[in-house]
C-alpha cells in the first residue's frame, strides 16, 4: 500500500542542519492502525508530512500503491493530498470564519464534488463523529473535543485511503482523549491510520502496530510488513478550486471583519469618488455649454469687417508652440512679416457685395451693414430747431431680415428685442429707440430730442412719435465764394423744405433677457434702406463732388491724408460699401452652410483678394471647450493619484490578510489546494473589495451630486450641472476592481508560495 524506502530529510537553518529523517524505511498495510512513537524532536511530524505529501523528502523513494513518487509534480502531490490523505492535526486547524459543515466540505470543494453530494457527505461524516446536533455552529462555538471531531469528519469526508493524525489528543483532556481515540480506532477498521504520539500508553492501548522513532530513525517496529511487488494502478483525480468557491471563501472571511473592510473600501473609494465627481461635473458643464451654444450662440453673428483679424485660438496656440524651440544653426532666415501678419484687410468689391446679397435666405435670417455715412439731422424743440449730432443719438442701422419659404421669418427685431411701447417699424422713415437693460437712455439723446434731461423718468409715450428731419447735403451745406462749404444756418427753411425727409420714432425696444449679444446699443436705430435713400440723395451733391476732387477738408480747409479723405467721402455719402457686414445664420446648423458659402468665394483667389470672416460663436466655444477638457484632465490626474494611493493601501491590506490567514493557507494546502487556488482566494478577496469600494465610491459620488448641484444652482442658476453618466459609473467600478486586484495580486502570489508545513506550524 505505502512504502518508504531510505527516506531522508534534512532541514537547514542558517549554517546548522538538522537531520529530521535519517534513512527511514517503512511499509504499511492497506488497513491498520499504526502509532509512531517517539520523544519530541525525533522526526515524527516530519515523517507524517512526508507521507502526506505536505513536505518533500530529500532522497529515497516513497511508493504509493506501486507508484514511485520521485517524478511527482506539484499538481500530483496536490491531487494525492486531496484524494488519498486525510490530515488530523493536534491543534484541529479549522477555518474559523467558515461554519463546521463548510469546513468539512472544503476538501470535496477542491475536488469538485457537486453541492448536494458535498453537503450530504459532510453531514454524514459529522453524524459519524457524533456532531449531528451541532451542524449549524461555527468552530469557535465548540469545545476542543468537538473541534477535533470536526477535524476527523473533515479528514474522513472525502473518503481518503490514509488518515494521518499528528498528536490528535495532545490538546485534549483525558476523558475527551479516550473518546477521540475510540473514534480514530473505529476509523482504522477500514483505512490505514498513521498516528503520531509521544504517549506510549496511548500507542499501546489503541494501535495495532507501534513504530518507535529516535533521532529520525526507526528503532523498533512491533509488526513490520514486507510489501509485495505491485503493479502501478494508482490513479489520482486532479484538484481545482473554481473562482466562485474562492469568492465564497473570501466573502465569508470579509464578513468576519466588517468594520475593517468598510473602512478600507471607503478609503480606497475616495479616488473613485473624486474621478466620478470630476467627470460628472465636466460632463455637465459640457452639456450646459452645448445647450448654451444651441440656444444663445445661434444669435452670434458671422462678422466680416474691412479690418479683419484673421486669428483663431488654434492658430495662436500653434504660433506659440512654433517658437518654443530656438533654431540651433547659426543662420538667419529671411521672412516677410506681411505673410505672418495676423491682420488682413478685406476689400468689399461690388462682386462681393452681390455675392453676399445672393446668400441663401434659407440659411441666413438677417444681414446687417454698418456704414460710415453721416446723416444730416434736425430736431424741432421748444427753443427752436437745432442741428443734431448723429453720435449723440448713437444713430445706427439694424440688420435687415431675409424672407425664406418654409422658415419662421421672425424679424431680427422680433427675435432679439422686446417691444415696450409703440409698434414695429414698417418703412425707412420709421425709427426705433433702444433702451438698455436698465431702461436707460443717454442724456445727450434726450437733449437732442428736446426732452428734459434732468427729469427723473420719462414716459415711453413721450418718446414714441418724436420726429427728426434728414436733410440732404445740398440743403445742409452751402458753398462759399472761396470754394469751401459752411453749414446752412437757416434751420426753419431746411426743416420745412420738401426735400428733407421726416423720420420718427415708432417704438421703444429693449434687448431680450436671454439674448447674449446683439449689435444694437442703446440709442436710435433705422432700417438699412434709410441709408440707401441718403446715399442716393447725396451722390450728386456739390459738397461730395468738391470733396472728391480736393485734398483738403472742404469744410475746414485742413489738409487730408488718403485715409481721412476716404473717410470724409464715405461720411458725405460717396461710398456705399459698408465697413462691417454682420450675417445672422438662421440656426446653429445653418451656420455651417453659410460658412461654406463664404469660403466658396475665397476659393482660387490670391491672399489679398480673399475675404476673411470671424465666427464669434466658434471663437468662444472652441476656447471654452478646450479649457473644460484641460481642466478635466488636470483634475482627473490629481484624483488618479489617490487611486494609486489606494492601490498601495490595498496591497498592504492584502498582505496583512495573508499574514492573518497563514494557517488557512496551510489547511487548504493540506487538503490539496494548488498554489494557484491560494492565489485565487486572495484575488477573490481583493476582487470583492474592489467591487465594493467601486460601488461605494459611485454611490457616494452620486449622492454628492445633489448638494453640489444645489450649490452650483445657487451660484450660477445652472440646473443639474453634475450628472453622473451610467457608462462612467460602470467604467469606474471596473477600474476600481482591476486596480484593487492588481494591488492585491502580488501579496496573493506571496501567499501561494508560502511553505505549507511552515504555514501549519504558525500560530
Ligand atoms: P517531532 O514531531 O517528532 O517532535 P519534528 O518532525 O517536528 O519532530 O522535528 C524533527 C526535527 O526537525 C527537529 O529537530 C526539528 O527542530 C526539525 N525541524 C522540523 N521542521 C523544521 C523546519 N521547518 N525547519 C527547521 N527544522 C525543522
Ligand atoms: Mg511533532
Coordinates of N, CA, C and O in Angstrom, one line a residue, residues 29-96:
X29 N 0.3 -1.5 5.6 CA -0.7 -2.3 5.0 C -1.9 -1.4 4.7 O -2.0 -0.3 5.2
X30 N -2.8 -2.0 3.9 CA -4.0 -1.2 3.4 C -4.8 -0.8 4.6 O -5.3 0.4 4.6
X31 N -5.0 -1.7 5.6 CA -5.8 -1.3 6.7 C -5.0 -1.7 8.0 O -4.9 -2.9 8.3
X32 N -4.6 -0.7 8.7 CA -4.1 -1.0 10.0 C -4.0 0.4 10.8 O -4.0 1.4 10.2
X33 N -3.8 0.2 12.1 CA -3.7 1.4 13.0 C -2.3 1.5 13.5 O -1.9 0.7 14.4
X34 N -1.5 2.3 12.9 CA -0.1 2.4 13.2 C 0.2 3.6 14.1 O -0.3 4.7 13.8
X35 N 0.9 3.4 15.2 CA 1.3 4.5 16.0 C 2.8 4.7 15.9 O 3.5 3.8 16.0
X36 N 3.1 6.0 15.6 CA 4.5 6.3 15.5 C 4.9 7.0 16.9 O 4.3 8.0 17.2
X37 N 5.7 6.3 17.6 CA 6.0 6.8 19.0 C 7.4 7.3 19.1 O 8.4 6.7 18.6
X38 N 7.6 8.4 19.8 CA 9.0 8.9 19.9 C 8.9 10.2 20.7 O 7.9 10.8 20.9
X39 N 10.1 10.5 21.2 CA 10.2 11.8 22.0 C 10.1 13.0 21.1 O 10.2 12.8 19.9
X40 N 9.9 14.1 21.7 CA 9.8 15.3 20.9 C 11.1 15.6 20.1 O 12.2 15.4 20.6
X41 N 10.9 15.9 18.9 CA 12.1 16.2 18.0 C 12.7 15.0 17.4 O 13.7 15.1 16.8
X42 N 12.0 13.9 17.4 CA 12.5 12.6 16.9 C 12.2 12.5 15.4 O 12.6 11.5 14.7
X43 N 11.4 13.4 14.9 CA 11.1 13.4 13.4 C 9.8 12.8 13.1 O 9.5 12.5 11.9
X44 N 8.9 12.7 14.1 CA 7.6 12.1 13.8 C 6.7 12.9 12.9 O 6.2 12.4 11.9
X45 N 6.6 14.2 13.2 CA 5.8 15.1 12.4 C 6.3 15.2 11.0 O 5.6 15.1 10.0
X46 N 7.6 15.3 10.9 CA 8.2 15.4 9.6 C 7.9 14.1 8.7 O 7.5 14.2 7.6
X47 N 8.0 13.0 9.4 CA 7.7 11.7 8.7 C 6.2 11.7 8.2 O 6.0 11.4 7.0
X48 N 5.3 12.2 9.0 CA 3.9 12.3 8.7 C 3.7 13.2 7.5 O 3.0 12.9 6.6
X49 N 4.4 14.4 7.6 CA 4.2 15.3 6.5 C 4.8 14.8 5.2 O 4.2 15.1 4.1
X50 N 5.9 14.1 5.3 CA 6.4 13.5 4.0 C 5.5 12.4 3.5 O 5.2 12.4 2.3
X51 N 4.9 11.6 4.4 CA 3.9 10.6 3.9 C 2.7 11.3 3.2 O 2.2 10.9 2.2
X52 N 2.3 12.4 3.9 CA 1.1 13.1 3.4 C 1.4 14.0 2.2 O 0.5 14.6 1.6
X53 N 2.7 14.1 1.8 CA 3.0 14.9 0.6 C 3.0 16.4 0.9 O 3.0 17.2 0.0
X54 N 3.0 16.7 2.2 CA 2.9 18.1 2.5 C 4.4 18.7 2.6 O 4.6 19.8 2.2
X55 N 5.3 17.8 2.9 CA 6.7 18.2 2.9 C 7.4 17.2 2.0 O 6.9 16.0 1.8
X56 N 8.4 17.7 1.3 CA 9.1 16.8 0.3 C 10.3 16.1 1.0 O 11.1 16.8 1.7
X57 N 10.5 14.9 0.6 CA 11.7 14.2 1.1 C 12.9 14.6 0.2 O 12.7 15.0 -0.9
X58 N 14.1 14.5 0.8 CA 15.3 14.9 0.1 C 15.8 13.8 -0.8 O 16.1 14.0 -2.0
X59 N 15.8 12.6 -0.3 CA 16.3 11.4 -1.1 C 15.6 10.2 -0.6 O 15.0 10.2 0.5
X60 N 15.6 9.1 -1.4 CA 14.9 7.9 -1.1 C 13.7 7.8 -2.0 O 13.7 8.4 -3.1
X61 N 12.8 7.0 -1.7 CA 11.6 6.8 -2.6 C 10.4 6.5 -1.7 O 10.4 5.7 -0.8
X62 N 9.3 7.2 -2.1 CA 8.0 6.9 -1.4 C 7.2 6.3 -2.5 O 7.0 6.8 -3.6
X63 N 6.7 5.0 -2.2 CA 6.0 4.3 -3.2 C 4.5 4.2 -2.7 O 4.3 3.7 -1.6
X64 N 3.6 4.6 -3.5 CA 2.2 4.6 -3.2 C 1.5 3.6 -4.1 O 1.5 3.9 -5.4
X65 N 0.9 2.6 -3.6 CA 0.3 1.6 -4.5 C 1.1 1.2 -5.7 O 0.6 1.2 -6.8
X66 N 2.4 1.0 -5.4 CA 3.3 0.6 -6.5 C 3.7 1.8 -7.4 O 4.5 1.6 -8.3
X67 N 3.3 3.0 -7.1 CA 3.7 4.1 -8.0 C 4.8 4.9 -7.3 O 4.7 5.3 -6.1
X68 N 5.9 5.1 -8.0 CA 7.0 5.9 -7.4 C 6.7 7.3 -7.5 O 6.2 7.8 -8.5
X69 N 7.1 8.1 -6.5 CA 6.7 9.5 -6.4 C 7.9 10.4 -6.7 O 7.7 11.6 -6.7
X70 N 9.0 9.8 -7.1 CA 10.2 10.6 -7.4 C 9.9 11.7 -8.5 O 10.4 12.8 -8.4
X71 N 9.1 11.3 -9.4 CA 8.8 12.2 -10.5 C 7.5 13.1 -10.3 O 7.1 13.7 -11.2
X72 N 7.0 13.0 -9.1 CA 5.7 13.7 -8.9 C 5.9 15.2 -9.1 O 6.9 15.8 -8.6
X73 N 4.9 15.8 -9.8 CA 4.9 17.3 -9.9 C 4.1 17.8 -8.8 O 3.3 17.1 -8.1
X74 N 4.1 19.1 -8.6 CA 3.3 19.8 -7.6 C 1.8 19.4 -7.7 O 1.2 19.1 -6.8
X75 N 1.3 19.4 -9.0 CA -0.1 19.0 -9.3 C -0.4 17.6 -8.7 O -1.4 17.4 -8.2
X76 N 0.6 16.7 -8.9 CA 0.3 15.3 -8.5 C 0.3 15.2 -6.9 O -0.6 14.6 -6.4
X77 N 1.2 16.0 -6.3 CA 1.1 16.0 -4.8 C -0.2 16.6 -4.3 O -0.7 16.1 -3.4
X78 N -0.6 17.7 -5.0 CA -1.9 18.3 -4.6 C -3.0 17.3 -4.7 O -3.8 17.2 -3.8
X79 N -3.0 16.6 -5.8 CA -4.1 15.7 -6.0 C -4.0 14.5 -5.0 O -5.0 14.1 -4.5
X80 N -2.8 14.1 -4.8 CA -2.6 13.0 -3.8 C -3.1 13.4 -2.4 O -3.8 12.6 -1.8
X81 N -2.7 14.6 -2.0 CA -3.2 15.0 -0.7 C -4.7 15.1 -0.7 O -5.4 14.7 0.3
X82 N -5.3 15.6 -1.7 CA -6.7 15.7 -1.7 C -7.5 14.4 -1.8 O -8.4 14.2 -1.0
X83 N -7.0 13.5 -2.7 CA -7.8 12.3 -2.9 C -7.5 11.2 -1.8 O -8.4 10.5 -1.4
X84 N -6.2 11.1 -1.4 CA -5.8 9.9 -0.7 C -5.5 10.2 0.8 O -5.4 9.2 1.5
X85 N -5.3 11.4 1.2 CA -4.9 11.7 2.5 C -5.9 12.5 3.3 O -6.5 13.4 2.8
X86 N -6.1 12.1 4.5 CA -6.9 13.0 5.4 C -6.0 13.3 6.6 O -5.5 12.5 7.3
X87 N -5.8 14.6 6.8 CA -4.9 15.1 7.9 C -5.8 15.4 9.2 O -6.8 16.0 9.1
X88 N -5.3 14.9 10.3 CA -5.8 15.4 11.6 C -4.7 16.0 12.4 O -3.7 15.4 12.6
X89 N -4.9 17.3 12.8 CA -3.8 18.0 13.5 C -4.0 18.1 15.0 O -5.2 18.0 15.4
X90 N -2.9 18.3 15.7 CA -3.0 18.4 17.2 C -3.9 19.6 17.5 O -4.8 19.6 18.4
X91 N -3.7 20.7 16.7 CA -4.5 21.9 17.0 C -5.7 22.1 16.1 O -6.1 23.3 15.8
X92 N -6.3 21.0 15.7 CA -7.5 21.0 14.9 C -7.4 21.7 13.5 O -7.9 21.2 12.5
X93 N -6.8 22.9 13.5 CA -6.7 23.7 12.3 C -8.0 23.8 11.5 O -8.1 23.5 10.3
X94 N -9.1 24.3 12.2 CA -10.3 24.5 11.4 C -10.3 26.0 11.0 O -9.6 26.8 11.6
X95 N -11.0 26.3 9.9 CA -11.1 27.7 9.4 C -12.2 28.4 10.1 O -13.4 28.0 10.0
X96 N -11.9 29.3 11.0 CA -12.8 29.9 11.9 C -14.0 30.7 11.3 O -15.0 30.8 11.9

